[in-house]
Coordinates of C-alpha atoms and ligand atoms in Angstrom, one line a residue:
M221 CA -19.3 28.0 -96.1
S222 CA -19.8 24.2 -95.5
A223 CA -21.0 23.5 -92.0
K224 CA -23.0 26.7 -91.6
I225 CA -25.0 26.1 -94.9
K226 CA -25.1 22.5 -95.1
L227 CA -27.0 21.8 -91.2
P228 CA -30.1 24.1 -92.5
K229 CA -30.0 22.1 -95.9
L230 CA -29.8 18.5 -94.0
L231 CA -32.6 19.5 -91.4
H232 CA -34.6 20.7 -94.5
L233 CA -34.2 17.6 -96.5
L234 CA -34.9 15.5 -93.4
L235 CA -38.2 17.4 -92.7
L236 CA -39.3 17.0 -96.3
Y237 CA -38.5 13.4 -96.2
I238 CA -40.4 12.8 -93.0
I239 CA -43.6 14.6 -94.4
H240 CA -42.9 12.5 -97.4
T241 CA -43.0 9.1 -96.2
T242 CA -45.0 9.0 -92.8
S243 CA -47.9 10.6 -94.0
W244 CA -49.2 8.8 -97.0
T245 CA -48.9 5.4 -95.6
A246 CA -51.6 6.5 -92.7
A247 CA -53.5 8.2 -95.3
A248 CA -53.9 5.1 -97.6
A249 CA -54.8 2.8 -94.6
A250 CA -57.6 5.4 -93.4
T251 CA -59.0 6.4 -96.8
S252 CA -61.9 3.9 -96.8
S253 CA -63.3 5.0 -93.8
F254 CA -64.5 8.4 -95.5
S255 CA -67.4 9.0 -97.5
Q256 CA -66.5 9.6 -101.3
F257 CA -69.1 10.6 -103.6
Q258 CA -69.3 10.6 -107.3
L259 CA -71.6 13.5 -107.5
I260 CA -72.2 16.2 -105.2
N261 CA -75.7 18.1 -105.0
R262 CA -76.6 21.5 -103.5
G263 CA -76.4 21.8 -99.7
F264 CA -73.3 19.4 -99.5
S265 CA -70.6 20.4 -96.8
V266 CA -67.7 18.7 -95.0
T267 CA -64.9 19.4 -92.8
P268 CA -61.3 18.1 -92.9
S269 CA -60.5 15.3 -90.3
Q270 CA -58.0 13.0 -92.1
S271 CA -54.5 14.6 -93.3
P272 CA -52.5 14.4 -95.7
F273 CA -55.3 13.9 -98.2
Q274 CA -59.1 13.5 -97.6
P275 CA -61.1 12.3 -100.7
I276 CA -64.3 14.2 -101.3
L277 CA -65.3 13.8 -104.7
N278 CA -64.0 10.5 -107.1
E279 CA -64.6 9.9 -110.6
P280 CA -66.0 6.6 -111.8
S281 CA -62.5 5.0 -113.1
G282 CA -60.9 5.7 -109.8
V283 CA -57.8 7.4 -111.0
F284 CA -58.4 11.1 -110.0
S285 CA -59.8 12.5 -106.6
L286 CA -60.8 15.9 -105.4
G287 CA -60.2 16.2 -101.6
F288 CA -58.3 18.2 -98.9
L289 CA -54.6 18.3 -99.4
K290 CA -52.2 19.1 -96.7
V291 CA -49.6 21.5 -98.0
G292 CA -46.3 22.0 -96.1
S293 CA -46.3 21.6 -92.3
S294 CA -49.9 22.7 -91.5
Q295 CA -51.7 24.3 -94.3
L296 CA -54.7 23.0 -96.3
D297 CA -55.9 23.5 -100.0
L298 CA -58.3 21.9 -102.0
A299 CA -57.0 19.5 -104.9
V300 CA -57.6 17.4 -107.6
I301 CA -55.0 14.2 -107.0
H302 CA -53.9 11.5 -109.4
L303 CA -54.3 8.9 -107.2
P304 CA -51.8 6.4 -108.4
S305 CA -49.2 8.7 -108.2
R306 CA -50.7 11.1 -105.5
Q307 CA -49.7 14.0 -108.0
P308 CA -51.6 17.1 -107.6
V309 CA -52.9 17.9 -111.0
W310 CA -55.1 21.0 -109.8
R311 CA -55.2 23.0 -106.7
A312 CA -57.5 25.8 -105.4
I313 CA -54.5 28.0 -104.0
P314 CA -56.7 30.3 -101.7
A315 CA -55.0 33.8 -101.2
S316 CA -55.1 33.1 -97.6
P317 CA -54.3 29.2 -97.0
G318 CA -56.5 27.3 -95.2
S319 CA -55.2 25.5 -91.9
W320 CA -55.7 21.9 -90.3
D321 CA -56.1 23.5 -87.0
N322 CA -59.0 25.8 -87.9
S323 CA -62.2 24.7 -88.8
V324 CA -62.4 25.0 -92.5
T325 CA -65.5 23.9 -94.6
F326 CA -66.1 22.8 -97.8
S327 CA -69.6 23.5 -99.1
F328 CA -71.5 23.4 -102.3
N329 CA -74.5 25.7 -102.5
G330 CA -74.4 26.3 -106.3
S331 CA -71.0 27.5 -105.8
L332 CA -68.1 25.6 -104.7
V333 CA -66.9 27.5 -101.5
L334 CA -64.0 26.8 -99.0
S335 CA -64.6 28.9 -95.9
D336 CA -63.0 29.2 -92.3
S337 CA -64.7 29.9 -89.2
G338 CA -62.1 32.9 -88.5
N339 CA -61.6 34.1 -92.0
G340 CA -64.6 33.7 -93.8
V341 CA -64.3 32.6 -97.7
L342 CA -61.0 31.6 -98.4
W343 CA -61.6 30.3 -101.9
S344 CA -64.6 30.0 -104.1
T345 CA -65.6 29.6 -107.6
G346 CA -67.3 33.0 -107.5
S347 CA -70.9 33.2 -107.5
V348 CA -72.6 30.5 -109.8
D349 CA -75.8 28.7 -109.5
G350 CA -75.2 25.0 -110.5
D351 CA -77.0 21.8 -109.3
T352 CA -74.2 19.3 -109.2
L353 CA -70.4 19.2 -108.9
V354 CA -68.9 16.1 -110.8
L355 CA -65.5 15.3 -111.5
L356 CA -64.9 13.8 -115.1
N357 CA -62.0 11.0 -115.5
S358 CA -60.2 13.6 -117.7
S359 CA -59.5 15.1 -114.1
N360 CA -61.8 18.2 -114.9
L361 CA -63.8 19.4 -112.0
Q362 CA -67.3 20.6 -113.0
I363 CA -70.1 22.6 -111.7
Q364 CA -72.9 21.6 -114.0
K365 CA -76.6 23.0 -114.4
A366 CA -79.2 20.4 -115.2
G367 CA -81.0 21.1 -118.8
K368 CA -82.2 19.7 -122.0
P369 CA -80.7 18.1 -124.2
A370 CA -77.5 18.3 -121.8
A371 CA -76.3 19.9 -118.7
S372 CA -74.4 23.0 -119.1
V373 CA -70.9 23.6 -117.4
L374 CA -71.0 26.8 -115.6
W375 CA -67.4 26.3 -113.9
Q376 CA -64.4 24.2 -114.5
S377 CA -61.1 23.8 -113.0
F378 CA -59.8 22.9 -116.6
D379 CA -60.1 26.8 -117.1
F380 CA -58.1 27.9 -113.8
P381 CA -55.0 25.6 -113.8
S382 CA -52.5 25.7 -111.0
D383 CA -49.3 24.5 -112.2
T384 CA -50.3 21.7 -114.7
I385 CA -52.2 21.1 -117.7
M386 CA -53.5 17.7 -118.2
Q387 CA -53.9 15.9 -121.4
G388 CA -56.9 17.4 -123.5
Q389 CA -57.0 20.5 -121.2
N390 CA -57.3 23.7 -123.2
F391 CA -55.0 26.2 -122.0
T392 CA -56.1 29.6 -123.2
S393 CA -54.7 33.0 -123.3
K394 CA -57.2 34.0 -120.1
A395 CA -55.4 31.5 -118.2
A396 CA -51.8 31.5 -116.9
L397 CA -49.8 28.4 -115.3
F398 CA -47.9 29.2 -112.1
S399 CA -44.9 27.1 -110.6
N400 CA -45.9 25.7 -107.0
N401 CA -43.6 27.9 -105.4
Q402 CA -45.5 30.8 -107.5
K403 CA -42.2 32.1 -108.6
F404 CA -42.7 31.4 -112.3
S405 CA -45.5 31.6 -114.8
M406 CA -46.5 30.3 -118.2
S407 CA -48.8 32.5 -120.5
L408 CA -49.8 32.8 -124.2
G409 CA -49.4 35.7 -126.5
F410 CA -50.6 36.6 -129.9
D411 CA -48.6 34.0 -131.8
Y412 CA -46.1 32.6 -129.0
L413 CA -46.0 30.7 -125.6
A414 CA -43.8 32.1 -123.0
L415 CA -42.4 31.5 -119.5
Y416 CA -41.7 34.6 -117.0
M417 CA -40.3 34.9 -113.4
E418 CA -42.5 36.8 -111.2
F419 CA -41.5 39.3 -109.0
P420 CA -44.2 41.7 -106.9
G421 CA -44.4 45.1 -108.2
V422 CA -41.9 44.5 -110.9
A423 CA -42.6 43.6 -114.7
A424 CA -42.2 39.8 -114.9
P425 CA -39.0 39.1 -117.3
R426 CA -39.4 36.6 -119.9
Y427 CA -36.9 33.6 -119.9
W428 CA -38.1 31.2 -122.5
K429 CA -40.4 32.0 -125.7
R430 CA -41.7 29.8 -128.6
T431 CA -43.2 31.5 -131.4
A432 CA -45.6 29.3 -133.4
L433 CA -43.8 28.1 -136.5
Q434 CA -47.2 28.1 -138.3
A435 CA -45.9 25.6 -140.6
K436 CA -49.5 24.0 -141.7
A437 CA -51.8 26.9 -140.7
R438 CA -51.3 30.4 -140.1
I439 CA -52.5 32.7 -137.3
I440 CA -55.1 35.2 -138.6
Q441 CA -55.6 38.4 -136.9
G442 CA -59.2 38.6 -135.6
K443 CA -60.0 34.9 -135.6
G444 CA -59.6 34.8 -131.8
P445 CA -56.6 34.0 -129.5
I446 CA -54.4 31.2 -129.8
Y447 CA -54.6 28.2 -127.0
A448 CA -52.5 25.1 -126.3
R449 CA -53.3 21.3 -125.6
V450 CA -51.6 18.5 -124.8
N451 CA -52.2 15.6 -127.4
P452 CA -52.3 11.9 -126.5
T453 CA -50.0 11.0 -129.2
G454 CA -47.4 13.2 -127.4
F455 CA -47.0 16.6 -128.5
L456 CA -48.0 20.3 -127.1
G457 CA -50.3 21.6 -129.8
L458 CA -50.8 25.3 -130.3
Y459 CA -54.0 26.1 -132.0
Q460 CA -56.3 29.0 -133.4
T461 CA -59.0 26.7 -134.6
E462 CA -59.3 23.1 -134.3
A463 CA -58.6 21.9 -137.6
V464 CA -55.0 22.1 -137.9
P465 CA -52.3 23.4 -135.2
V466 CA -50.3 26.5 -135.9
D467 CA -47.6 24.6 -134.0
V468 CA -46.6 21.5 -132.9
I469 CA -43.9 21.0 -130.1
S470 CA -43.1 17.5 -130.0
F471 CA -42.3 15.2 -127.2
D472 CA -39.6 12.4 -126.9
T473 CA -42.3 9.6 -127.2
F474 CA -44.1 11.7 -130.2
N475 CA -46.3 9.1 -132.1
R476 CA -44.4 6.2 -130.4
G477 CA -48.0 4.8 -129.3
I478 CA -47.8 5.6 -125.5
P479 CA -51.4 5.2 -124.8
D480 CA -51.7 6.6 -121.2
L481 CA -52.2 9.7 -119.5
R482 CA -49.9 13.0 -120.2
R483 CA -49.5 16.1 -118.2
L484 CA -47.4 19.4 -118.5
T485 CA -46.3 20.9 -115.5
L486 CA -44.3 24.3 -114.9
E487 CA -41.8 23.0 -112.0
S488 CA -40.5 25.1 -109.3
D489 CA -37.0 25.5 -110.9
G490 CA -39.0 27.1 -113.7
N491 CA -38.6 24.8 -116.4
L492 CA -41.7 23.5 -118.3
K493 CA -41.8 19.6 -118.4
A494 CA -44.1 17.2 -119.9
Y495 CA -44.5 13.5 -118.6
Y496 CA -46.5 10.4 -119.5
W497 CA -47.8 8.1 -116.8
N498 CA -46.2 4.5 -117.7
G499 CA -48.5 2.9 -115.1
S500 CA -46.0 3.0 -111.9
S501 CA -44.4 6.4 -112.4
W502 CA -44.5 9.6 -114.5
V503 CA -41.8 9.5 -117.2
L504 CA -40.2 12.7 -118.4
D505 CA -40.8 13.3 -122.0
F506 CA -40.0 17.0 -122.6
K507 CA -38.0 19.8 -121.1
A508 CA -38.5 23.3 -122.5
I509 CA -35.0 24.2 -121.5
P510 CA -32.8 21.0 -121.9
D511 CA -29.8 20.2 -119.6
S512 CA -27.4 21.5 -122.1
E513 CA -28.9 25.0 -121.7
A514 CA -29.7 24.6 -117.9
C515 CA -28.0 28.4 -117.6
Q516 CA -30.8 29.7 -119.5
L517 CA -33.1 28.9 -116.5
L518 CA -33.3 32.5 -115.1
S519 CA -32.7 31.6 -111.4
A520 CA -30.6 28.5 -112.1
C521 CA -27.8 29.5 -109.6
G522 CA -30.1 31.6 -107.4
A523 CA -29.8 35.3 -106.8
Y524 CA -26.7 37.1 -107.7
G525 CA -25.3 33.7 -109.0
L526 CA -23.2 33.1 -111.9
C527 CA -24.2 29.9 -114.1
R528 CA -21.5 28.0 -116.3
L529 CA -21.6 24.6 -118.2
E530 CA -18.9 22.8 -116.1
D531 CA -18.6 21.6 -112.8
P532 CA -19.3 23.1 -110.1
M533 CA -22.2 24.8 -112.3
C534 CA -22.8 27.5 -109.8
A535 CA -20.7 30.3 -108.2
C536 CA -21.3 33.8 -107.1
L537 CA -21.3 36.8 -109.6
D538 CA -19.2 38.6 -107.0
N539 CA -16.1 36.2 -107.3
T540 CA -14.8 37.7 -104.3
T541 CA -17.5 36.1 -101.7
A542 CA -18.7 32.5 -101.7
I543 CA -22.1 33.4 -100.3
C544 CA -24.2 35.5 -102.8
P545 CA -26.2 38.3 -101.6
P546 CA -29.9 37.4 -100.5
A547 CA -32.5 37.5 -103.0
D548 CA -34.2 40.7 -103.1
S549 CA -37.8 42.0 -104.3
G550 CA -39.3 45.3 -105.7
N551 CA -37.2 48.0 -106.6
L552 CA -34.8 50.6 -104.9
C553 CA -37.2 53.4 -105.1
S554 CA -38.7 53.3 -101.9
S555 CA -37.2 55.7 -99.5
G556 CA -34.8 58.7 -100.5
R557 CA -32.1 59.0 -97.6
G558 CA -30.0 60.8 -100.2
S559 CA -26.6 59.2 -99.9
S560 CA -24.2 59.3 -102.8
S561 CA -25.2 55.7 -104.0
S562 CA -28.8 56.6 -104.1
V563 CA -30.5 59.0 -106.2
G564 CA -33.9 59.1 -104.8
G565 CA -34.2 55.5 -103.7
D566 CA -32.9 53.2 -101.3
D567 CA -29.1 52.7 -100.5
Y568 CA -27.0 50.3 -102.3
T569 CA -23.7 49.2 -103.1
V570 CA -22.1 48.4 -106.4
F571 CA -20.0 45.5 -107.9
R572 CA -18.8 44.8 -111.3
T573 CA -18.0 41.3 -113.2
K574 CA -16.3 40.9 -116.3
G575 CA -17.4 38.1 -118.8
V576 CA -21.1 37.7 -118.1
E577 CA -24.2 38.0 -120.0
L578 CA -27.8 37.7 -119.4
P579 CA -29.7 34.4 -119.9
N580 CA -31.6 34.3 -123.2
K581 CA -30.4 37.8 -123.8
E582 CA -32.2 38.0 -127.3
L583 CA -35.3 38.6 -125.0
A584 CA -34.3 41.2 -123.0
G585 CA -34.5 44.7 -123.7
Y586 CA -31.4 47.1 -124.7
H587 CA -30.2 50.2 -125.8
K588 CA -27.3 51.3 -127.9
V589 CA -24.9 53.4 -125.9
G590 CA -21.4 55.1 -126.3
S591 CA -19.5 53.7 -123.5
L592 CA -19.4 51.3 -120.7
E593 CA -19.8 54.7 -118.5
E594 CA -22.8 55.8 -120.3
C595 CA -24.5 52.2 -119.7
E596 CA -23.8 52.1 -115.8
Q597 CA -24.6 55.7 -115.5
S598 CA -28.1 55.2 -117.0
C599 CA -28.7 52.3 -114.6
E600 CA -27.3 54.3 -111.7
R601 CA -29.7 57.0 -112.1
N602 CA -32.8 54.7 -112.3
C603 CA -34.1 53.3 -109.1
S604 CA -35.9 50.8 -111.3
C605 CA -32.7 49.3 -112.3
W606 CA -30.8 46.5 -110.6
G607 CA -28.0 46.1 -113.0
A608 CA -26.6 46.3 -116.6
V609 CA -24.8 44.4 -118.9
Y610 CA -22.6 46.2 -121.5
N611 CA -20.9 44.8 -124.6
N612 CA -18.0 47.1 -125.7
V613 CA -18.2 45.5 -129.2
S614 CA -21.8 45.9 -130.1
G615 CA -22.3 49.0 -127.7
F616 CA -25.5 47.3 -126.5
C617 CA -26.6 48.1 -122.7
Y618 CA -29.0 45.7 -121.4
S619 CA -30.8 47.1 -118.3
I620 CA -31.9 44.6 -115.6
D621 CA -35.4 45.8 -114.3
Y622 CA -35.9 43.0 -111.9
P623 CA -33.8 41.9 -108.8
I624 CA -30.6 40.4 -110.1
Q625 CA -30.9 36.6 -110.6
T626 CA -28.4 34.1 -112.4
L627 CA -26.4 35.3 -115.0
V628 CA -24.4 33.4 -117.7
E629 CA -20.6 33.1 -117.8
A630 CA -19.5 34.4 -121.2
G631 CA -16.3 33.3 -122.8
N632 CA -15.0 36.9 -123.9
V633 CA -14.3 39.8 -121.4
Q634 CA -15.9 42.3 -123.6
K635 CA -19.3 41.9 -121.5
T636 CA -19.2 43.8 -118.3
G637 CA -21.9 43.5 -115.7
Y638 CA -22.7 46.4 -113.3
F639 CA -24.7 45.2 -110.4
K640 CA -26.8 46.8 -107.4
V641 CA -26.8 44.8 -103.9
R642 CA -29.3 46.6 -101.5
T643 CA -27.7 47.9 -98.1
R644 CA -29.5 46.3 -95.2
A645 CA -29.8 48.2 -92.2
S646 CA -31.1 45.5 -89.7
S647 CA -29.3 42.3 -90.8
K648 CA -28.6 41.4 -86.9
S649 CA -31.9 40.8 -85.9
K650 CA -32.6 38.9 -89.1
S651 CA -29.6 36.4 -88.5
K652 CA -30.9 36.3 -84.8
S653 CA -34.4 34.7 -85.6
K654 CA -32.9 32.7 -88.5
A655 CA -30.6 31.1 -85.6
G656 CA -33.9 30.9 -83.5
M657 CA -35.5 28.8 -86.1
V658 CA -32.7 26.5 -86.8
V659 CA -32.6 25.5 -82.9
L660 CA -36.5 25.4 -83.2
L661 CA -36.2 23.0 -86.2
T662 CA -33.6 20.8 -84.6
V663 CA -35.4 20.3 -81.4
G664 CA -38.6 19.5 -83.4
V665 CA -36.6 17.1 -85.6
L666 CA -34.7 15.4 -82.6
V667 CA -38.2 14.7 -80.8
F668 CA -39.3 13.2 -84.0
L669 CA -36.2 11.0 -84.6
A670 CA -36.3 9.8 -80.7
A671 CA -39.8 8.9 -81.2
T672 CA -39.5 7.0 -84.3
G673 CA -36.3 5.1 -83.6
F674 CA -36.3 2.9 -86.3
G675 CA -36.9 5.0 -89.1
A676 CA -33.8 7.4 -88.0
Y677 CA -31.2 5.0 -89.6
R678 CA -33.0 5.1 -92.8
V679 CA -33.5 8.8 -93.0
W680 CA -29.9 9.7 -92.5
N681 CA -28.9 6.8 -95.1
Q682 CA -31.1 8.5 -97.6
I683 CA -29.7 11.9 -97.0
R684 CA -26.1 10.5 -97.1
R685 CA -27.0 9.2 -100.5
R686 CA -28.4 12.1 -101.8
S687 CA -25.6 14.4 -100.8
Q688 CA -23.3 12.0 -102.3
D689 CA -25.5 12.3 -105.4
G690 CA -24.4 16.0 -105.4
L691 CA -27.6 17.5 -104.3
D692 CA -26.1 19.3 -101.4
E693 CA -22.9 20.8 -102.4
S694 CA -23.6 24.1 -104.6
T695 CA -24.6 27.3 -103.5
V696 CA -28.0 26.7 -105.3
E697 CA -31.0 27.9 -102.9
W698 CA -33.4 25.0 -102.2
P699 CA -36.7 26.3 -103.7
Y700 CA -34.4 26.5 -107.0
K701 CA -33.6 22.9 -106.8
D702 CA -35.8 20.3 -108.6
L703 CA -35.5 18.1 -105.5
K704 CA -37.8 15.1 -106.6
S705 CA -38.6 16.0 -110.2
G706 CA -41.9 14.3 -111.1
S707 CA -42.7 12.9 -107.7
S708 CA -45.6 14.1 -105.7
F709 CA -46.2 16.2 -103.1
R710 CA -43.3 18.6 -102.8
S711 CA -43.6 20.7 -99.5
I712 CA -43.7 24.0 -101.0
E713 CA -44.7 26.1 -98.1
L714 CA -42.3 24.2 -95.8
S715 CA -39.2 25.4 -98.2
E716 CA -40.8 29.1 -98.6
S717 CA -41.2 29.8 -95.2
F718 CA -37.7 28.3 -94.1
R719 CA -35.8 30.7 -96.5
K720 CA -37.1 33.6 -94.3
Ligands
NAG1064 C1 -72.9 30.3 -101.4 O1 -72.1 30.7 -100.1 C2 -71.5 31.5 -100.3 C3 -70.2 31.8 -99.3 O2 -71.0 31.7 -98.1 C4 -72.4 33.1 -100.7 O3 -71.6 34.0 -100.7 C5 -73.2 32.7 -101.5 O4 -73.9 33.8 -102.0 C6 -73.9 31.5 -101.4 N1 -74.6 31.0 -102.8 C7 -75.9 30.8 -102.8 C8 -76.7 30.6 -104.2 O5 -76.7 30.7 -101.9
NAG1065 C1 -63.9 8.9 -120.0 O1 -65.1 9.0 -119.9 C2 -65.5 9.3 -121.2 C3 -67.1 9.4 -121.5 O2 -67.6 9.7 -120.3 C4 -65.2 7.8 -122.1 O3 -65.7 7.8 -123.5 C5 -63.9 7.3 -121.6 O4 -63.7 5.9 -122.5 C6 -63.4 7.4 -120.3 N1 -61.8 7.4 -120.3 C7 -61.4 6.4 -119.4 C8 -60.1 6.5 -119.5 O5 -62.2 5.7 -118.6
NAG1066 C1 -61.2 22.4 -126.0 O1 -61.6 23.6 -127.2 C2 -62.2 22.9 -128.1 C3 -62.4 24.0 -129.4 O2 -62.8 24.9 -128.7 C4 -63.5 22.2 -127.8 O3 -63.9 21.7 -128.9 C5 -63.1 21.3 -126.4 O4 -64.4 20.9 -126.2 C6 -62.4 21.9 -125.5 N1 -61.9 20.8 -124.8 C7 -62.3 21.0 -123.4 C8 -61.9 20.0 -122.4 O5 -63.0 22.0 -122.7
NAG1067 C1 -42.1 3.2 -115.7 O1 -41.0 4.0 -115.4 C2 -40.0 3.7 -114.4 C3 -39.1 4.7 -114.3 O2 -38.7 5.1 -115.5 C4 -39.6 2.2 -114.5 O3 -38.7 1.9 -113.3 C5 -40.8 1.4 -114.6 O4 -40.2 -0.2 -115.1 C6 -41.6 1.6 -115.8 N1 -42.9 0.6 -115.8 C7 -43.2 0.3 -116.8 C8 -44.7 -0.7 -116.6 O5 -43.0 0.4 -117.9
NAG1068 C1 -12.3 37.7 -110.2 O1 -12.6 38.1 -111.4 C2 -11.7 39.2 -111.9 C3 -12.2 39.7 -113.2 O2 -13.6 40.0 -113.4 C4 -10.5 38.6 -111.9 O3 -9.6 39.5 -112.3 C5 -9.9 38.1 -110.6 O4 -9.0 37.4 -110.8 C6 -11.1 37.1 -110.0 N1 -10.4 36.7 -108.6 C7 -11.0 35.4 -108.2 C8 -10.7 35.4 -106.8 O5 -11.2 34.4 -108.9
NAG1069 C1 -36.1 53.7 -115.4 O1 -36.2 52.2 -116.0 C2 -37.5 51.8 -116.3 C3 -37.4 50.4 -116.6 O2 -36.5 50.3 -117.7 C4 -38.1 52.6 -117.3 O3 -39.4 52.1 -117.6 C5 -38.3 54.1 -117.0 O4 -38.3 55.0 -117.9 C6 -36.6 54.4 -116.5 N1 -36.8 55.9 -115.7 C7 -35.9 56.9 -116.2 C8 -36.0 58.2 -115.7 O5 -35.1 56.6 -117.2
NAG1070 C1 -13.5 46.0 -124.9 O1 -13.1 45.7 -123.6 C2 -12.0 44.8 -123.4 C3 -11.7 44.3 -121.7 O2 -11.7 45.4 -121.2 C4 -10.9 45.5 -124.2 O3 -9.8 44.5 -124.2 C5 -11.0 45.6 -125.5 O4 -10.2 46.2 -126.4 C6 -12.3 46.5 -125.8 N1 -13.1 46.3 -127.0 C7 -13.3 47.4 -127.4 C8 -13.9 47.6 -129.0 O5 -13.4 48.5 -127.0

């Protein structure tokens, strides 16, 4: 598995590194040549010219800026950036992303609109009729309507978070947080906060849940939904009314007098992390799923992965192979070719593994059955079911109704897993295009290296060091690995397209 798998990974790392280092230095030098505003009136419009970040609107303290942000290799988004760290704290994330090649226009006509000459409106705040667009020093972008005694707020970015909530921002039950790669989400329930993994067309499985302890205040039905807010003293509070929180999730620096800015981010590995800004970097202050429970991250070891708290952490559920089946999506219900292994659905093969259990199985649904056969049959007959885990002591049968992710090694053999793998018809053409892509990438990278000359040695050095740090030795797929936790500007689109 080594050479074949490592090459794309190295290329990928290389590309990430190149994008990371080259672009920002250029931007810093050029920033001053752009008009930046502290308030935008109706009728304003601007088009992008400076990658990777072109400030449009600043706030008075100079910490945050709204502007065009380059994402991945060529895509464009609208983002609010924490300037000292270049960390995006809010992004518009249009359904179809803008491109630096097309003529994208940012305009404010009462609503904020991002449009492109080919596709029309890419993203907008919906039709509101404001007078000014302002960026507050909390990083909140607001469309305001002049009025007495004070301007009213018609729209604010704090109500539409992307992957981060900032200190002071209310996270309500109307909002959801999505990780940068859009694979994970966070939302509030009646009395809890939870993390989910997203699959198109499938009910999102929950893999972390914090039920409000209600120690100092109880949640009262009919008094409105709860909301969450990061407090400057170092905790995530769940509130129903402002008076007293119904729960306090404290960070490491809780009440330690850290004066600066805090944020809470749903990372691309599915973990929820809090950070504070110490003046030169974001310092990790809280992890919803601590390292000692790393296997409880639903995709800790990727699709069809097996996670254990020893070295190496990851393997394949099917121990006869070193390369796990590729990540799948949807269900197995679409076509009915009617072979013996598909009952009114797609073709699949089956394998079984002893000694595994679901991560956070207390959050998973189960039904009680009399035997392993009964458990397997209930899954076999149902094309929404991707697998099942049976515990022959309790008789519990856990059905996995989403494409198989990582399962956790269980000490005892009483737990048996049954897993379906879709039978792929045209894997030949797929690997062909993959090879083509690797060649293309290689050529691109070589050209770049030739052009930079000097940078090359540093890059390779960096990669060597990273590999030695152990980043490159498991079967973990790239998007699941938190490459530079807490750092700015992760190249999401790039890693996404690379996987295909
Ligand atoms: C602002 O522009 C958008 C997109 O072109 C348009 O749909 C909307 O009606 C405009 N709003 C006003 C108040 O002109
Ligand atoms: C942010 O603005 C508010 C009022 O507009 C002000 O009271 C506060 O001190 C400002 N904070 C910072 C960090 O500048
Ligand atoms: C958060 O919600 C509280 C209570 O509704 C409100 O007083 C406060 O202004 C809100 N903060 C923001 C930034 O919207
Ligand atoms: C901030 O944190 C970084 C990393 O932990 C550390 O290297 C740096 O010295 C800290 N800076 C300050 C001002 O404390
Ligand atoms: C794979 O697992 C089975 C039990 O599930 C075990 O009997 C077998 O020895 C394992 N094979 C390898 C190669 O580890
Ligand atoms: C198949 O599984 C899904 C998900 O658990 C369930 O909602 C549905 O009722 C099952 N269908 C049958 C026929 O059992
Ligand atoms: C459960 O399965 C294991 C392994 O197959 C077996 O040794 C054990 O006797 C079974 N226990 C019960 C209660 O059936």
